[in-house]
Coordinates of C-alpha atoms and ligand atoms in Angstrom, one line a residue:
M1 CA -0.1 -0.1 0.2
A2 CA 2.6 2.2 0.8
R3 CA 4.2 2.2 -2.7
T4 CA 0.4 2.7 -4.3
T5 CA 0.9 5.9 -2.4
D6 CA 4.5 6.6 -3.5
F7 CA 3.4 6.5 -6.5
S8 CA -0.1 9.0 -6.8
T9 CA 2.0 11.3 -5.3
W10 CA 4.2 11.0 -7.7
L11 CA 1.6 11.1 -10.3
A12 CA 0.2 14.1 -8.4
K13 CA 3.2 16.1 -9.6
F14 CA 3.3 14.6 -12.6
A15 CA -0.1 16.4 -13.8
A16 CA 0.4 19.1 -12.0
D17 CA 3.7 20.5 -14.1
F18 CA 1.8 18.7 -17.0
D19 CA -1.5 20.7 -16.9
K20 CA 0.9 23.8 -16.5
Q21 CA 3.2 23.7 -19.3
L22 CA -0.1 22.2 -21.7
N23 CA -2.1 25.4 -20.4
V24 CA 1.0 27.4 -21.9
V25 CA 1.2 25.2 -24.8
L26 CA -2.6 25.7 -25.7
G27 CA -2.6 29.5 -24.6
D28 CA 0.0 30.1 -27.4
E29 CA -1.6 27.9 -30.0
L30 CA -5.3 27.8 -29.3
S31 CA -5.7 31.6 -28.8
H32 CA -9.3 32.2 -31.4
D33 CA -11.6 33.8 -29.5
S34 CA -14.3 30.9 -30.4
R35 CA -16.5 28.7 -28.2
L36 CA -14.6 25.7 -30.5
H37 CA -11.2 27.4 -28.7
Q38 CA -13.0 27.4 -25.3
A39 CA -14.6 24.1 -25.7
V40 CA -11.0 22.5 -26.8
K41 CA -9.6 23.9 -23.7
Y42 CA -12.1 23.2 -21.5
A43 CA -12.3 19.3 -22.5
L44 CA -8.0 19.5 -22.5
L45 CA -7.1 21.3 -19.1
G46 CA -10.2 19.1 -17.4
K47 CA -9.1 17.5 -14.2
G48 CA -7.4 13.9 -16.1
K49 CA -5.5 11.3 -14.4
R50 CA -2.8 12.4 -17.5
I51 CA -1.4 8.7 -17.0
R52 CA -0.8 8.1 -20.5
P53 CA 1.7 10.8 -20.8
A54 CA 2.8 9.8 -17.2
L55 CA 4.0 6.4 -19.4
C56 CA 5.4 7.7 -21.9
C57 CA 7.8 10.4 -19.7
L58 CA 8.4 8.0 -17.4
V59 CA 10.0 5.5 -20.3
A60 CA 11.3 8.1 -22.5
S61 CA 13.2 9.9 -19.7
N62 CA 12.6 8.5 -16.4
G63 CA 9.5 10.7 -15.5
A64 CA 11.8 13.9 -15.7
P65 CA 10.5 15.1 -19.9
N66 CA 12.2 17.7 -21.7
E67 CA 10.2 19.7 -24.4
A68 CA 9.9 16.9 -26.8
V69 CA 9.0 14.4 -24.4
M70 CA 6.3 16.3 -23.2
R71 CA 5.2 17.5 -26.2
T72 CA 4.7 13.6 -27.3
A73 CA 2.7 13.3 -24.3
M74 CA 0.5 15.8 -24.9
A75 CA -0.3 14.7 -28.4
I76 CA -1.3 11.4 -26.8
E77 CA -3.7 13.1 -24.2
A78 CA -5.1 14.9 -26.9
V79 CA -6.2 11.5 -29.0
H80 CA -7.5 10.6 -25.4
T81 CA -9.4 13.9 -24.5
Y82 CA -10.8 13.6 -28.2
S83 CA -11.9 10.2 -27.6
L84 CA -13.6 10.8 -24.2
V85 CA -15.3 13.7 -25.9
H86 CA -16.5 11.7 -28.5
D87 CA -17.9 8.6 -26.5
D88 CA -19.6 10.9 -24.4
L89 CA -22.2 12.1 -27.0
P90 CA -25.7 11.5 -27.2
A91 CA -25.1 9.0 -30.3
M92 CA -22.2 7.6 -28.2
D93 CA -22.3 6.6 -24.1
D94 CA -24.8 9.6 -23.8
D95 CA -23.2 11.2 -20.3
C96 CA -23.6 14.3 -18.6
L97 CA -20.5 14.3 -16.1
R98 CA -16.6 13.7 -17.3
R99 CA -13.4 14.6 -15.1
G100 CA -15.8 15.8 -12.5
R101 CA -18.3 18.5 -14.5
A102 CA -20.1 18.6 -17.3
T103 CA -19.2 17.0 -20.3
V104 CA -18.4 19.1 -23.5
H105 CA -21.9 19.0 -25.0
V106 CA -23.9 19.7 -22.6
Q107 CA -21.9 23.0 -21.3
F108 CA -21.4 24.0 -24.8
D109 CA -23.6 22.0 -27.4
E110 CA -23.7 19.2 -29.5
A111 CA -21.9 20.9 -32.8
T112 CA -19.5 22.2 -30.7
A113 CA -18.4 18.7 -29.0
I114 CA -18.3 16.9 -32.1
L115 CA -16.1 19.6 -33.6
C116 CA -14.0 20.0 -30.5
G117 CA -13.4 15.9 -30.8
D118 CA -12.0 16.7 -34.7
A119 CA -9.8 19.6 -33.7
L120 CA -8.5 17.5 -30.4
L121 CA -7.5 14.6 -33.0
T122 CA -6.0 16.8 -35.7
Y123 CA -4.5 18.7 -33.1
A124 CA -2.5 15.7 -32.0
F125 CA -1.2 15.3 -35.5
E126 CA -0.1 18.5 -35.5
L127 CA 1.8 18.8 -32.3
L128 CA 3.9 15.6 -33.3
A129 CA 4.9 16.9 -36.1
T130 CA 6.8 19.6 -34.3
V131 CA 8.3 17.6 -32.4
D132 CA 12.0 18.3 -32.2
V133 CA 13.4 14.8 -32.3
D134 CA 15.5 13.2 -36.1
A135 CA 12.6 12.6 -38.8
E136 CA 12.7 9.1 -38.3
Q137 CA 11.7 8.7 -34.7
R138 CA 8.7 12.1 -35.3
I139 CA 7.5 9.6 -38.7
E140 CA 7.9 6.5 -35.7
L141 CA 5.4 8.5 -33.5
V142 CA 3.2 9.4 -35.7
R143 CA 2.6 5.9 -36.9
V144 CA 2.5 4.2 -33.5
L145 CA -0.4 6.9 -32.7
S146 CA -2.4 6.6 -35.9
Q147 CA -2.5 3.0 -36.1
S148 CA -3.3 2.7 -32.8
A149 CA -5.9 5.2 -32.2
G150 CA -7.6 4.4 -35.7
H151 CA -9.5 1.6 -37.8
N152 CA -7.3 -0.9 -36.5
G153 CA -7.6 0.1 -32.9
M154 CA -9.1 2.5 -30.6
V155 CA -12.4 3.9 -33.3
L156 CA -12.7 -0.1 -34.4
G157 CA -12.7 -1.1 -30.4
Q158 CA -15.1 1.6 -29.9
H159 CA -16.9 0.1 -33.2
L160 CA -17.4 -3.4 -31.6
D161 CA -17.9 -2.4 -27.8
I162 CA -21.4 -0.7 -29.3
D163 CA -22.2 -3.8 -31.6
A164 CA -22.2 -5.7 -28.1
T165 CA -24.1 -3.8 -25.8
S166 CA -27.2 -6.0 -24.8
Q167 CA -25.2 -9.3 -26.1
S168 CA -23.4 -12.3 -24.7
I169 CA -20.1 -12.4 -26.0
S170 CA -17.2 -14.7 -24.7
F171 CA -14.7 -13.6 -22.4
E172 CA -12.0 -13.6 -25.9
E173 CA -14.4 -11.6 -27.6
L174 CA -14.2 -8.8 -24.9
Q175 CA -10.8 -9.3 -24.1
N176 CA -10.6 -8.4 -27.7
I177 CA -12.6 -5.7 -27.3
H178 CA -10.8 -4.0 -24.7
L179 CA -7.4 -4.9 -26.3
L180 CA -8.7 -2.5 -29.1
K181 CA -10.5 0.1 -27.0
T182 CA -8.6 0.9 -24.0
T183 CA -5.2 -0.7 -24.3
E184 CA -3.3 0.3 -28.1
L185 CA -3.4 3.9 -27.2
I186 CA -2.1 3.0 -22.7
A187 CA 0.5 0.5 -25.4
S188 CA 1.3 3.2 -27.5
A189 CA 1.8 5.8 -24.9
I190 CA 4.9 3.3 -23.4
E191 CA 6.2 2.6 -27.0
M192 CA 6.4 6.1 -27.8
G193 CA 8.4 6.7 -25.3
S194 CA 10.6 3.8 -26.2
V195 CA 10.9 5.8 -29.4
L196 CA 12.1 9.0 -28.0
A197 CA 14.3 7.1 -25.9
G198 CA 16.0 5.0 -29.0
Q199 CA 15.3 1.8 -26.9
N200 CA 13.8 -1.9 -27.7
T201 CA 10.3 -0.5 -28.7
D202 CA 8.9 -5.0 -29.4
K203 CA 9.6 -5.5 -25.4
W204 CA 7.6 -2.3 -24.2
R205 CA 4.7 -2.3 -26.3
K206 CA 4.3 -6.2 -24.6
F207 CA 4.5 -4.6 -21.3
G208 CA 2.4 -1.7 -22.3
E209 CA -1.1 -4.1 -23.4
K210 CA -0.5 -5.6 -19.8
I211 CA -0.6 -2.2 -18.1
G212 CA -3.5 -1.8 -20.6
M213 CA -5.7 -5.0 -19.8
L214 CA -4.9 -4.3 -16.3
F215 CA -5.9 -0.7 -16.6
Q216 CA -9.3 -1.3 -18.0
V217 CA -9.9 -4.4 -15.8
V218 CA -10.1 -2.3 -12.8
D219 CA -12.1 -0.1 -14.7
D220 CA -14.9 -2.4 -15.1
I221 CA -14.4 -3.0 -11.1
L222 CA -14.7 0.3 -9.9
D223 CA -17.6 1.5 -12.4
V224 CA -19.6 -1.0 -9.8
T225 CA -17.8 -0.3 -6.8
A226 CA -17.2 3.0 -6.9
D227 CA -18.9 5.8 -6.6
S228 CA -19.5 8.8 -8.9
E229 CA -17.9 11.5 -7.4
Q230 CA -14.9 9.4 -6.4
L231 CA -14.6 8.5 -10.6
G232 CA -15.2 11.9 -11.7
K233 CA -17.7 10.3 -14.1
T234 CA -20.9 8.6 -13.9
A235 CA -20.6 5.1 -12.0
G236 CA -22.6 2.0 -12.5
K237 CA -22.7 3.0 -16.5
D238 CA -21.7 0.0 -17.6
D239 CA -24.8 -2.0 -16.0
A240 CA -27.2 0.4 -16.6
A241 CA -25.9 0.4 -20.6
Q242 CA -26.0 -4.0 -20.8
K243 CA -22.2 -3.1 -21.8
P244 CA -20.6 -6.9 -21.8
T245 CA -17.5 -6.0 -19.0
A246 CA -14.5 -8.3 -17.4
V247 CA -17.2 -8.2 -14.3
S248 CA -20.4 -9.1 -16.5
V249 CA -18.4 -11.9 -18.3
L250 CA -16.2 -13.6 -15.2
G251 CA -18.0 -11.8 -12.0
L252 CA -16.8 -9.8 -9.3
D253 CA -14.1 -11.9 -7.6
E254 CA -13.3 -13.6 -10.7
A255 CA -12.3 -10.0 -12.1
R256 CA -10.0 -9.0 -9.1
E257 CA -8.5 -12.5 -9.2
F258 CA -7.4 -11.7 -13.9
A259 CA -6.6 -8.1 -12.1
A260 CA -4.0 -9.5 -10.0
Q261 CA -2.6 -11.9 -12.3
L262 CA -1.7 -9.0 -15.2
C263 CA -0.6 -7.0 -11.9
A264 CA 2.2 -9.7 -11.7
T265 CA 2.8 -10.2 -15.3
A266 CA 3.4 -6.1 -15.5
E267 CA 5.9 -6.3 -12.3
N268 CA 7.7 -9.0 -14.0
G269 CA 7.7 -7.2 -17.1
L270 CA 9.6 -4.7 -15.8
Q271 CA 12.3 -6.9 -13.9
Q272 CA 13.0 -7.6 -17.4
L273 CA 13.0 -4.5 -19.1
G274 CA 15.8 -3.8 -16.2
V275 CA 13.8 -0.5 -15.3
E276 CA 16.5 1.7 -13.1
S277 CA 15.1 1.1 -9.9
T278 CA 14.7 4.8 -9.5
N279 CA 12.1 4.9 -12.1
P280 CA 8.5 5.1 -10.6
L281 CA 7.4 2.8 -13.1
N282 CA 8.4 0.2 -10.5
Q283 CA 5.3 1.2 -8.6
L284 CA 2.7 1.4 -11.7
P285 CA 1.3 -2.0 -11.9
S286 CA 0.6 -2.3 -8.0
F287 CA -0.8 1.8 -8.2
L288 CA -2.7 0.3 -10.9
L289 CA -4.8 -2.6 -9.5
D290 CA -5.4 -0.7 -6.4
R291 CA -6.9 2.5 -7.4
S292 CA -9.9 3.5 -6.8
F293 CA -10.3 6.9 -8.7
Ligands
GRG1 C1 -15.3 7.4 -29.4 C2 -13.4 6.9 -31.2 C3 -13.7 6.8 -29.7 C4 -13.4 6.4 -28.9 C5 -13.7 6.1 -27.4 C6 -12.5 6.4 -24.2 C7 -13.4 5.4 -24.9 C8 -13.6 5.1 -26.6 C9 -14.6 5.1 -24.4 C10 -15.1 5.4 -23.2 C11 -15.1 4.6 -22.0 C12 -14.1 3.6 -21.7 C13 -14.2 2.7 -20.8 C14 -12.8 3.6 -22.3 C15 -12.1 2.8 -21.6 C16 -10.7 3.7 -21.4 C17 -10.9 4.5 -20.7 C18 -11.1 3.9 -19.3 C19 -10.9 5.5 -20.4 C20 -10.8 6.5 -19.3 O1 -9.3 7.0 -18.9 P1 -9.0 7.6 -17.6 O2 -9.8 6.7 -16.8 O3 -9.4 9.2 -17.9 O4 -7.5 7.8 -17.9 P2 -8.9 10.4 -17.6 O5 -10.6 11.6 -17.5 O6 -8.8 10.1 -16.1 O7 -8.4 11.3 -18.3

């Protein structure tokens, strides 16, 4: 438990630094006096956990990012935030609460929320295009992020997730949805960190897949065990919307056991990657397993 608290402290500090730098960049690059720019800033500067940018920075630079790493991390967060804005729309999950406040279509309007998501997605690639690294690395960053977010990644996962609503699906089918909808982007944040660090991207990607799965299984558990205030989003939503989840398919106890197994596998993966003992990444799996928000 003490190790989890340490990581929480580290993540809170990282998120505060990240938000500060993001605020400056958005002030420079999204300065049009329009509802669209207001909506993008509202969505991006909401109180997110910043897990994905943190993972990129931890792998790229032991958590002490330079400007190129930070810009890459912002691009990943922009894609993630777009997915949340669009997922909350009436045509998808139809939610009114996100990051502890009104969703973008409730705060602004539906057309602005759609355009806000579009702007965030394209802005992510504008950010990446101007990351100050070798051209080959920059192209690799674009490849990894576009593949994980797109038609063979998160968007496909969202489509399959919508199709699976009210259906009875197998654990394997559920895992495939989780892999696409959630894990792809988390694993890519880790892989992009390894691209920036010039390390073996395949090994990091494999570790990222365990972390992404662990994140989603715990998300499914929290949906039934935590309340909306803790989560900053509507709790109990999966059950109400008849979404298949790790809990609905496996049951709560087995889902917890599965999460614990994923945590152990991820910890083992970290040892094999030879991560420095001072890197907070060592505490990440147990933090994700024990998180309550
Ligand atoms: C609309 C293309 C498109 C995709 C949507 C993100 C998503 C895919 C759906 C949201 C519902 C959901 C359960 C997604 C799984 C990923 C997930 C748990 C997202 C929430 O991530 P957190 O908890 O959010 O890191 P914060 O707000 O902390 O950044």
